[in-house]
PDB file of C-alpha atoms in Angstrom:
ATOM      1  CA  UNK A   1      -2.073  26.047  19.465  1.00 69.00           C
ATOM      2  CA  UNK A   2      -2.658  24.774  15.949  1.00 72.00           C
ATOM      3  CA  UNK A   3      -2.395  21.067  15.333  1.00 66.00           C
ATOM      4  CA  UNK A   4       0.455  19.729  13.248  1.00 73.00           C
ATOM      5  CA  UNK A   5      -0.438  17.699  10.136  1.00 66.00           C
ATOM      6  CA  UNK A   6       1.576  14.741  11.468  1.00 63.00           C
ATOM      7  CA  UNK A   7      -0.494  14.520  14.547  1.00 62.00           C
ATOM      8  CA  UNK A   8      -3.703  14.559  12.598  1.00 57.00           C
ATOM      9  CA  UNK A   9      -2.501  11.980  10.051  1.00 60.00           C
ATOM     10  CA  UNK A  10      -1.627   9.484  12.831  1.00 64.00           C
ATOM     11  CA  UNK A  11      -5.290   9.411  13.621  1.00 64.00           C
ATOM     12  CA  UNK A  12      -6.428   8.585   9.960  1.00 68.00           C
ATOM     13  CA  UNK A  13      -7.368   4.922   9.936  1.00 67.00           C
ATOM     14  CA  UNK A  14      -7.696   4.965   6.164  1.00 69.00           C
ATOM     15  CA  UNK A  15      -4.122   6.020   5.712  1.00 70.00           C
ATOM     16  CA  UNK A  16      -1.010   3.956   6.534  1.00 83.00           C
ATOM     17  CA  UNK A  17       2.315   5.142   7.937  1.00 89.00           C
ATOM     18  CA  UNK A  18       3.884   2.038   6.326  1.00 94.00           C
ATOM     19  CA  UNK A  19       4.621   0.852   2.815  1.00 96.00           C
ATOM     20  CA  UNK A  20       4.480  -2.846   1.994  1.00 96.00           C
ATOM     21  CA  UNK A  21       6.550  -4.661  -0.587  1.00 97.00           C
ATOM     22  CA  UNK A  22       5.215  -8.217  -1.373  1.00 96.00           C
ATOM     23  CA  UNK A  23       7.348 -10.885  -3.059  1.00 96.00           C
ATOM     24  CA  UNK A  24       6.089 -13.306  -5.700  1.00 92.00           C
ATOM     25  CA  UNK A  25       7.057 -16.619  -7.230  1.00 91.00           C
ATOM     26  CA  UNK A  26       9.436 -16.172 -10.161  1.00 89.00           C
ATOM     27  CA  UNK A  27      10.712 -18.633 -12.848  1.00 88.00           C
ATOM     28  CA  UNK A  28      13.364 -20.195 -10.680  1.00 90.00           C
ATOM     29  CA  UNK A  29      12.658 -19.064  -7.132  1.00 93.00           C
ATOM     30  CA  UNK A  30       9.697 -19.169  -4.837  1.00 96.00           C
ATOM     31  CA  UNK A  31       8.348 -15.938  -3.190  1.00 96.00           C
ATOM     32  CA  UNK A  32       9.847 -17.282   0.111  1.00 97.00           C
ATOM     33  CA  UNK A  33      13.230 -17.604  -1.602  1.00 97.00           C
ATOM     34  CA  UNK A  34      13.039 -14.020  -2.948  1.00 97.00           C
ATOM     35  CA  UNK A  35      12.141 -12.665   0.562  1.00 98.00           C
ATOM     36  CA  UNK A  36      15.263 -14.407   2.035  1.00 98.00           C
ATOM     37  CA  UNK A  37      17.332 -13.120  -0.884  1.00 97.00           C
ATOM     38  CA  UNK A  38      16.199  -9.591  -0.211  1.00 98.00           C
ATOM     39  CA  UNK A  39      16.810  -9.947   3.443  1.00 97.00           C
ATOM     40  CA  UNK A  40      20.412 -11.135   2.903  1.00 96.00           C
ATOM     41  CA  UNK A  41      21.262  -8.547   0.224  1.00 97.00           C
ATOM     42  CA  UNK A  42      19.180  -5.781   1.743  1.00 97.00           C
ATOM     43  CA  UNK A  43      18.237  -4.819  -1.847  1.00 98.00           C
ATOM     44  CA  UNK A  44      14.984  -5.139  -3.738  1.00 97.00           C
ATOM     45  CA  UNK A  45      15.882  -5.461  -7.411  1.00 96.00           C
ATOM     46  CA  UNK A  46      13.842  -3.509  -9.960  1.00 96.00           C
ATOM     47  CA  UNK A  47      13.201  -6.143 -12.491  1.00 93.00           C
ATOM     48  CA  UNK A  48      10.061  -5.012 -14.282  1.00 93.00           C
ATOM     49  CA  UNK A  49       9.140  -2.019 -16.221  1.00 96.00           C
ATOM     50  CA  UNK A  50       6.028  -0.075 -15.247  1.00 95.00           C
ATOM     51  CA  UNK A  51       4.127   3.084 -16.303  1.00 95.00           C
ATOM     52  CA  UNK A  52       3.126   4.836 -19.451  1.00 95.00           C
ATOM     53  CA  UNK A  53       6.539   4.271 -21.172  1.00 96.00           C
ATOM     54  CA  UNK A  54       7.211   0.749 -20.173  1.00 96.00           C
ATOM     55  CA  UNK A  55       7.150  -0.398 -23.825  1.00 95.00           C
ATOM     56  CA  UNK A  56      10.404   1.593 -24.212  1.00 95.00           C
ATOM     57  CA  UNK A  57      12.203  -0.419 -21.417  1.00 93.00           C
ATOM     58  CA  UNK A  58      14.970  -1.768 -23.479  1.00 93.00           C
ATOM     59  CA  UNK A  59      16.034   1.707 -24.539  1.00 92.00           C
ATOM     60  CA  UNK A  60      16.195   3.147 -20.957  1.00 92.00           C
ATOM     61  CA  UNK A  61      16.691   0.246 -18.412  1.00 86.00           C
ATOM     62  CA  UNK A  62      20.364   0.960 -18.040  1.00 86.00           C
ATOM     63  CA  UNK A  63      20.153   4.682 -17.740  1.00 90.00           C
ATOM     64  CA  UNK A  64      19.057   7.132 -15.068  1.00 89.00           C
ATOM     65  CA  UNK A  65      15.453   7.275 -16.655  1.00 91.00           C
ATOM     66  CA  UNK A  66      14.957   3.439 -16.265  1.00 94.00           C
ATOM     67  CA  UNK A  67      11.349   2.399 -16.280  1.00 96.00           C
ATOM     68  CA  UNK A  68      12.021  -0.622 -13.989  1.00 96.00           C
ATOM     69  CA  UNK A  69      10.933   0.216 -10.498  1.00 97.00           C
ATOM     70  CA  UNK A  70      10.336  -1.415  -7.107  1.00 97.00           C
ATOM     71  CA  UNK A  71       6.566  -1.343  -6.124  1.00 96.00           C
ATOM     72  CA  UNK A  72       5.091  -0.775  -2.688  1.00 96.00           C
ATOM     73  CA  UNK A  73       1.516  -0.381  -1.437  1.00 94.00           C
ATOM     74  CA  UNK A  74       0.342   2.072   1.127  1.00 93.00           C
ATOM     75  CA  UNK A  75      -2.580  -0.192   2.081  1.00 87.00           C
ATOM     76  CA  UNK A  76      -3.077  -0.248   5.879  1.00 88.00           C
ATOM     77  CA  UNK A  77      -1.433  -3.365   7.387  1.00 90.00           C
ATOM     78  CA  UNK A  78      -4.759  -4.807   8.546  1.00 91.00           C
ATOM     79  CA  UNK A  79      -6.020  -4.833   4.932  1.00 89.00           C
ATOM     80  CA  UNK A  80      -2.846  -6.369   3.393  1.00 89.00           C
ATOM     81  CA  UNK A  81      -4.805  -9.588   3.101  1.00 87.00           C
ATOM     82  CA  UNK A  82      -6.582  -8.046   0.129  1.00 84.00           C
ATOM     83  CA  UNK A  83      -3.350  -7.669  -1.706  1.00 83.00           C
ATOM     84  CA  UNK A  84      -2.558 -11.434  -1.789  1.00 84.00           C
ATOM     85  CA  UNK A  85      -5.919 -12.582  -3.074  1.00 81.00           C
ATOM     86  CA  UNK A  86      -6.424 -13.987  -6.525  1.00 75.00           C
ATOM     87  CA  UNK A  87      -8.068 -10.994  -8.110  1.00 70.00           C
ATOM     88  CA  UNK A  88      -9.820 -11.152 -11.504  1.00 66.00           C
ATOM     89  CA  UNK A  89      -8.069  -9.099 -14.203  1.00 61.00           C
ATOM     90  CA  UNK A  90      -4.894  -8.538 -12.156  1.00 61.00           C
ATOM     91  CA  UNK A  91      -1.526  -9.098 -14.036  1.00 63.00           C
ATOM     92  CA  UNK A  92       0.592  -9.603 -11.021  1.00 68.00           C
ATOM     93  CA  UNK A  93       0.038 -12.391  -8.448  1.00 73.00           C
ATOM     94  CA  UNK A  94       1.587 -11.989  -4.883  1.00 83.00           C
ATOM     95  CA  UNK A  95       1.944 -14.229  -1.874  1.00 91.00           C
ATOM     96  CA  UNK A  96       1.755 -13.652   1.819  1.00 95.00           C
ATOM     97  CA  UNK A  97       5.678 -12.995   1.868  1.00 97.00           C
ATOM     98  CA  UNK A  98       7.027  -9.476   1.938  1.00 97.00           C
ATOM     99  CA  UNK A  99       8.525  -6.603   3.964  1.00 98.00           C
ATOM    100  CA  UNK A 100       7.083  -3.615   5.756  1.00 97.00           C
ATOM    101  CA  UNK A 101       8.908  -0.181   5.787  1.00 97.00           C
ATOM    102  CA  UNK A 102       7.881   3.134   7.280  1.00 95.00           C
ATOM    103  CA  UNK A 103       6.757   5.609   4.769  1.00 93.00           C
ATOM    104  CA  UNK A 104       9.281   8.133   6.061  1.00 93.00           C
ATOM    105  CA  UNK A 105      12.265   5.785   5.196  1.00 95.00           C
ATOM    106  CA  UNK A 106      10.870   5.100   1.685  1.00 96.00           C
ATOM    107  CA  UNK A 107      10.393   8.809   0.959  1.00 95.00           C
ATOM    108  CA  UNK A 108      14.019   9.538   2.009  1.00 95.00           C
ATOM    109  CA  UNK A 109      14.941   6.816  -0.471  1.00 94.00           C
ATOM    110  CA  UNK A 110      13.104   8.538  -3.266  1.00 95.00           C
ATOM    111  CA  UNK A 111       9.831   6.544  -3.317  1.00 97.00           C
ATOM    112  CA  UNK A 112       6.747   8.352  -4.763  1.00 97.00           C
ATOM    113  CA  UNK A 113       3.051   7.723  -5.031  1.00 96.00           C
ATOM    114  CA  UNK A 114       1.691   6.559  -8.404  1.00 96.00           C
ATOM    115  CA  UNK A 115      -0.466   8.939 -10.310  1.00 95.00           C
ATOM    116  CA  UNK A 116      -3.560   7.324 -11.756  1.00 93.00           C
ATOM    117  CA  UNK A 117      -4.900   8.691 -14.989  1.00 92.00           C
ATOM    118  CA  UNK A 118      -8.654   8.039 -15.653  1.00 88.00           C
ATOM    119  CA  UNK A 119      -9.203   6.431 -19.112  1.00 86.00           C
ATOM    120  CA  UNK A 120     -12.869   5.804 -18.657  1.00 82.00           C
ATOM    121  CA  UNK A 121     -15.137   6.194 -21.701  1.00 80.00           C
ATOM    122  CA  UNK A 122     -16.292   9.822 -22.260  1.00 76.00           C
ATOM    123  CA  UNK A 123     -13.355  11.270 -20.440  1.00 76.00           C
ATOM    124  CA  UNK A 124     -10.599  13.469 -21.969  1.00 80.00           C
ATOM    125  CA  UNK A 125      -7.803  11.055 -21.258  1.00 89.00           C
ATOM    126  CA  UNK A 126      -4.828  12.677 -19.565  1.00 90.00           C
ATOM    127  CA  UNK A 127      -2.764   9.820 -20.589  1.00 92.00           C
ATOM    128  CA  UNK A 128      -2.884  11.025 -24.280  1.00 94.00           C
ATOM    129  CA  UNK A 129      -0.748  14.223 -23.715  1.00 96.00           C
ATOM    130  CA  UNK A 130       1.728  12.125 -21.718  1.00 96.00           C
ATOM    131  CA  UNK A 131       1.958   9.666 -24.717  1.00 96.00           C
ATOM    132  CA  UNK A 132       2.478  12.532 -27.095  1.00 97.00           C
ATOM    133  CA  UNK A 133       5.267  13.819 -24.950  1.00 97.00           C
ATOM    134  CA  UNK A 134       6.941  10.378 -24.968  1.00 97.00           C
ATOM    135  CA  UNK A 135       6.640  10.254 -28.761  1.00 97.00           C
ATOM    136  CA  UNK A 136       8.160  13.750 -29.020  1.00 97.00           C
ATOM    137  CA  UNK A 137      11.089  12.758 -26.715  1.00 97.00           C
ATOM    138  CA  UNK A 138      11.847   9.719 -28.814  1.00 96.00           C
ATOM    139  CA  UNK A 139      11.661  11.717 -32.014  1.00 97.00           C
ATOM    140  CA  UNK A 140      14.080  14.360 -30.507  1.00 96.00           C
ATOM    141  CA  UNK A 141      16.498  11.585 -29.377  1.00 96.00           C
ATOM    142  CA  UNK A 142      16.709   9.804 -32.742  1.00 96.00           C
ATOM    143  CA  UNK A 143      19.858  10.266 -34.784  1.00 93.00           C
ATOM    144  CA  UNK A 144      19.897   8.795 -38.242  1.00 92.00           C
ATOM    145  CA  UNK A 145      17.141   6.533 -37.572  1.00 92.00           C
ATOM    146  CA  UNK A 146      18.537   5.186 -34.249  1.00 95.00           C
ATOM    147  CA  UNK A 147      17.356   6.233 -30.845  1.00 95.00           C
ATOM    148  CA  UNK A 148      20.198   7.530 -28.597  1.00 95.00           C
ATOM    149  CA  UNK A 149      19.420   5.946 -25.253  1.00 95.00           C
ATOM    150  CA  UNK A 150      21.646   8.513 -23.302  1.00 94.00           C
ATOM    151  CA  UNK A 151      20.020  11.431 -25.005  1.00 95.00           C
ATOM    152  CA  UNK A 152      16.530   9.934 -24.424  1.00 96.00           C
ATOM    153  CA  UNK A 153      17.300   9.507 -20.752  1.00 95.00           C
ATOM    154  CA  UNK A 154      17.770  13.248 -20.486  1.00 95.00           C
ATOM    155  CA  UNK A 155      14.163  13.848 -21.504  1.00 96.00           C
ATOM    156  CA  UNK A 156      12.116  14.895 -18.391  1.00 96.00           C
ATOM    157  CA  UNK A 157       8.987  13.063 -19.357  1.00 97.00           C
ATOM    158  CA  UNK A 158      10.771   9.723 -19.077  1.00 96.00           C
ATOM    159  CA  UNK A 159      11.604  10.567 -15.378  1.00 95.00           C
ATOM    160  CA  UNK A 160       7.941  10.919 -14.760  1.00 97.00           C
ATOM    161  CA  UNK A 161       6.299   7.988 -16.750  1.00 97.00           C
ATOM    162  CA  UNK A 162       7.179   5.212 -14.357  1.00 96.00           C
ATOM    163  CA  UNK A 163       4.920   6.924 -11.777  1.00 97.00           C
ATOM    164  CA  UNK A 164       1.865   7.156 -14.124  1.00 96.00           C
ATOM    165  CA  UNK A 165      -0.762   4.408 -14.539  1.00 93.00           C
ATOM    166  CA  UNK A 166      -4.018   4.231 -16.327  1.00 90.00           C
ATOM    167  CA  UNK A 167      -7.318   3.435 -14.543  1.00 86.00           C
ATOM    168  CA  UNK A 168     -10.870   2.971 -15.973  1.00 81.00           C
ATOM    169  CA  UNK A 169     -12.963   0.754 -18.130  1.00 71.00           C
ATOM    170  CA  UNK A 170     -11.937   1.336 -21.818  1.00 67.00           C
ATOM    171  CA  UNK A 171     -13.295  -1.204 -24.406  1.00 65.00           C
ATOM    172  CA  UNK A 172     -15.084  -3.242 -21.691  1.00 57.00           C
ATOM    173  CA  UNK A 173     -11.627  -4.178 -20.141  1.00 58.00           C
ATOM    174  CA  UNK A 174     -11.504  -3.057 -16.595  1.00 56.00           C
ATOM    175  CA  UNK A 175      -8.192  -1.620 -15.346  1.00 63.00           C
ATOM    176  CA  UNK A 176      -8.732  -0.389 -11.812  1.00 61.00           C
ATOM    177  CA  UNK A 177      -6.169  -0.912  -9.112  1.00 68.00           C
ATOM    178  CA  UNK A 178      -5.879   2.654  -7.782  1.00 69.00           C
ATOM    179  CA  UNK A 179      -7.159   1.134  -4.506  1.00 70.00           C
ATOM    180  CA  UNK A 180      -3.783  -0.393  -3.996  1.00 75.00           C
ATOM    181  CA  UNK A 181      -2.282   3.123  -3.404  1.00 87.00           C
ATOM    182  CA  UNK A 182       0.927   2.108  -5.082  1.00 94.00           C
ATOM    183  CA  UNK A 183       4.158   3.804  -4.536  1.00 97.00           C
ATOM    184  CA  UNK A 184       7.225   3.220  -6.724  1.00 97.00           C
ATOM    185  CA  UNK A 185      11.133   3.595  -6.647  1.00 97.00           C
ATOM    186  CA  UNK A 186      13.327   4.303  -9.654  1.00 93.00           C
ATOM    187  CA  UNK A 187      15.590   1.293 -10.013  1.00 95.00           C
ATOM    188  CA  UNK A 188      16.750  -1.031  -7.155  1.00 96.00           C
ATOM    189  CA  UNK A 189      15.748  -0.117  -3.666  1.00 97.00           C
ATOM    190  CA  UNK A 190      18.380  -0.690  -0.902  1.00 96.00           C
ATOM    191  CA  UNK A 191      18.181  -0.356   2.817  1.00 95.00           C
ATOM    192  CA  UNK A 192      21.270  -0.075   5.020  1.00 91.00           C
ATOM    193  CA  UNK A 193      20.185  -1.966   8.028  1.00 93.00           C
ATOM    194  CA  UNK A 194      17.769  -4.468   9.370  1.00 95.00           C
ATOM    195  CA  UNK A 195      16.557  -1.750  11.711  1.00 95.00           C
ATOM    196  CA  UNK A 196      15.168   0.007   8.595  1.00 96.00           C
ATOM    197  CA  UNK A 197      12.536  -2.850   8.329  1.00 97.00           C
ATOM    198  CA  UNK A 198       9.351  -2.768  10.483  1.00 96.00           C
ATOM    199  CA  UNK A 199       8.459  -6.344   9.981  1.00 97.00           C
ATOM    200  CA  UNK A 200       8.468  -9.258   7.512  1.00 98.00           C
ATOM    201  CA  UNK A 201       5.230 -10.721   6.225  1.00 98.00           C
ATOM    202  CA  UNK A 202       4.778 -14.541   6.030  1.00 98.00           C
ATOM    203  CA  UNK A 203       2.186 -17.244   6.517  1.00 97.00           C
ATOM    204  CA  UNK A 204       1.862 -17.982  10.230  1.00 96.00           C
ATOM    205  CA  UNK A 205       2.712 -21.664   9.789  1.00 97.00           C
ATOM    206  CA  UNK A 206       6.118 -20.788   8.340  1.00 98.00           C
ATOM    207  CA  UNK A 207       7.116 -18.277  11.002  1.00 97.00           C
ATOM    208  CA  UNK A 208       9.255 -20.685  12.956  1.00 97.00           C
ATOM    209  CA  UNK A 209      11.175 -22.080   9.970  1.00 98.00           C
ATOM    210  CA  UNK A 210      11.583 -18.721   8.320  1.00 98.00           C
ATOM    211  CA  UNK A 211      13.139 -17.196  11.446  1.00 97.00           C
ATOM    212  CA  UNK A 212      15.542 -20.199  11.516  1.00 97.00           C
ATOM    213  CA  UNK A 213      16.569 -19.380   7.873  1.00 98.00           C
ATOM    214  CA  UNK A 214      17.118 -15.744   8.462  1.00 97.00           C
ATOM    215  CA  UNK A 215      20.751 -14.552   9.021  1.00 96.00           C
ATOM    216  CA  UNK A 216      22.154 -13.671  12.473  1.00 96.00           C
ATOM    217  CA  UNK A 217      21.509  -9.948  12.039  1.00 96.00           C
ATOM    218  CA  UNK A 218      17.800 -10.464  11.591  1.00 97.00           C
ATOM    219  CA  UNK A 219      17.645 -12.873  14.515  1.00 95.00           C
ATOM    220  CA  UNK A 220      19.435 -10.517  16.807  1.00 95.00           C
ATOM    221  CA  UNK A 221      17.047  -7.567  15.719  1.00 94.00           C
ATOM    222  CA  UNK A 222      14.144  -9.998  16.769  1.00 95.00           C
ATOM    223  CA  UNK A 223      12.378  -8.912  13.543  1.00 96.00           C
ATOM    224  CA  UNK A 224       8.570  -9.104  13.988  1.00 97.00           C
ATOM    225  CA  UNK A 225       6.893 -11.713  11.663  1.00 97.00           C
ATOM    226  CA  UNK A 226       3.237 -10.998  10.704  1.00 96.00           C
ATOM    227  CA  UNK A 227       0.740 -12.897   8.695  1.00 97.00           C
ATOM    228  CA  UNK A 228      -1.398 -10.701   6.290  1.00 95.00           C
ATOM    229  CA  UNK A 229      -4.467 -12.645   7.343  1.00 94.00           C
ATOM    230  CA  UNK A 230      -4.279 -11.576  10.949  1.00 95.00           C
ATOM    231  CA  UNK A 231      -6.402  -8.881  12.391  1.00 92.00           C
ATOM    232  CA  UNK A 232      -5.132  -5.466  13.483  1.00 91.00           C
ATOM    233  CA  UNK A 233      -5.001  -6.255  17.206  1.00 92.00           C
ATOM    234  CA  UNK A 234      -2.854  -9.375  16.786  1.00 94.00           C
ATOM    235  CA  UNK A 235      -0.479  -7.417  14.389  1.00 93.00           C
ATOM    236  CA  UNK A 236      -0.110  -4.735  17.049  1.00 92.00           C
ATOM    237  CA  UNK A 237       0.660  -7.235  19.748  1.00 93.00           C
ATOM    238  CA  UNK A 238       3.429  -8.885  17.652  1.00 94.00           C
ATOM    239  CA  UNK A 239       4.814  -5.406  16.653  1.00 92.00           C
ATOM    240  CA  UNK A 240       4.902  -4.456  20.231  1.00 90.00           C
ATOM    241  CA  UNK A 241       6.641  -7.625  21.300  1.00 84.00           C
ATOM    242  CA  UNK A 242       3.774  -9.045  23.295  1.00 75.00           C
ATOM    243  CA  UNK A 243       3.727 -12.879  23.698  1.00 62.00           C
ATOM    244  CA  UNK A 244       1.040 -14.662  22.024  1.00 59.00           C
ATOM    245  CA  UNK A 245       0.938 -17.237  24.899  1.00 53.00           C
TER     246      UNK A 245
END
């Protein structure tokens, strides 16, 4: 009998069955505060625009073609520690706080992998035709010198650009984060139940206090708390409910 692709993929240690969303410190709240807010509202807000048309965010962020997304990483859990390091050239800075979802749940919600376009010197940049399509969409949506946001939102290219990013080393400035295996979701990402979350991420020394600060539904669920710095075996033990003592 032929193997099913699902059976094969479960044995691929370089691929993850999970997607991780890491929180970060914002102007008025810590990453911990933001994690607790997400846990309470069961919604991750899409606050920042990404992709090849992010510069047009103000025209689109209140439309169905918003360039504001929620970001996830397909990095295997045991390598999540890499995501919270201080990395040279990285624009975003994340902490050890976050949420873990199954990839299956995220796909049902409309999450999609990011398409990385190589802009290394000497290559025929695939980002150039995309940029031309964006410029054409804006021109076709401009009436008497003003861009009609509703008309622009109907342009197919603006539904694709949030899922496109550049990678490479143009002009000596390295932009290479395809290793994060990023996935994105158009607009806010909501989950119906605490049962939809595999685990919460947090520094080990805050696990006890964080659990106390979670609402009753999370405590009743007995949500696993994982430190990104842990090794795989300890993560497995916690996820399976085995006592560390």
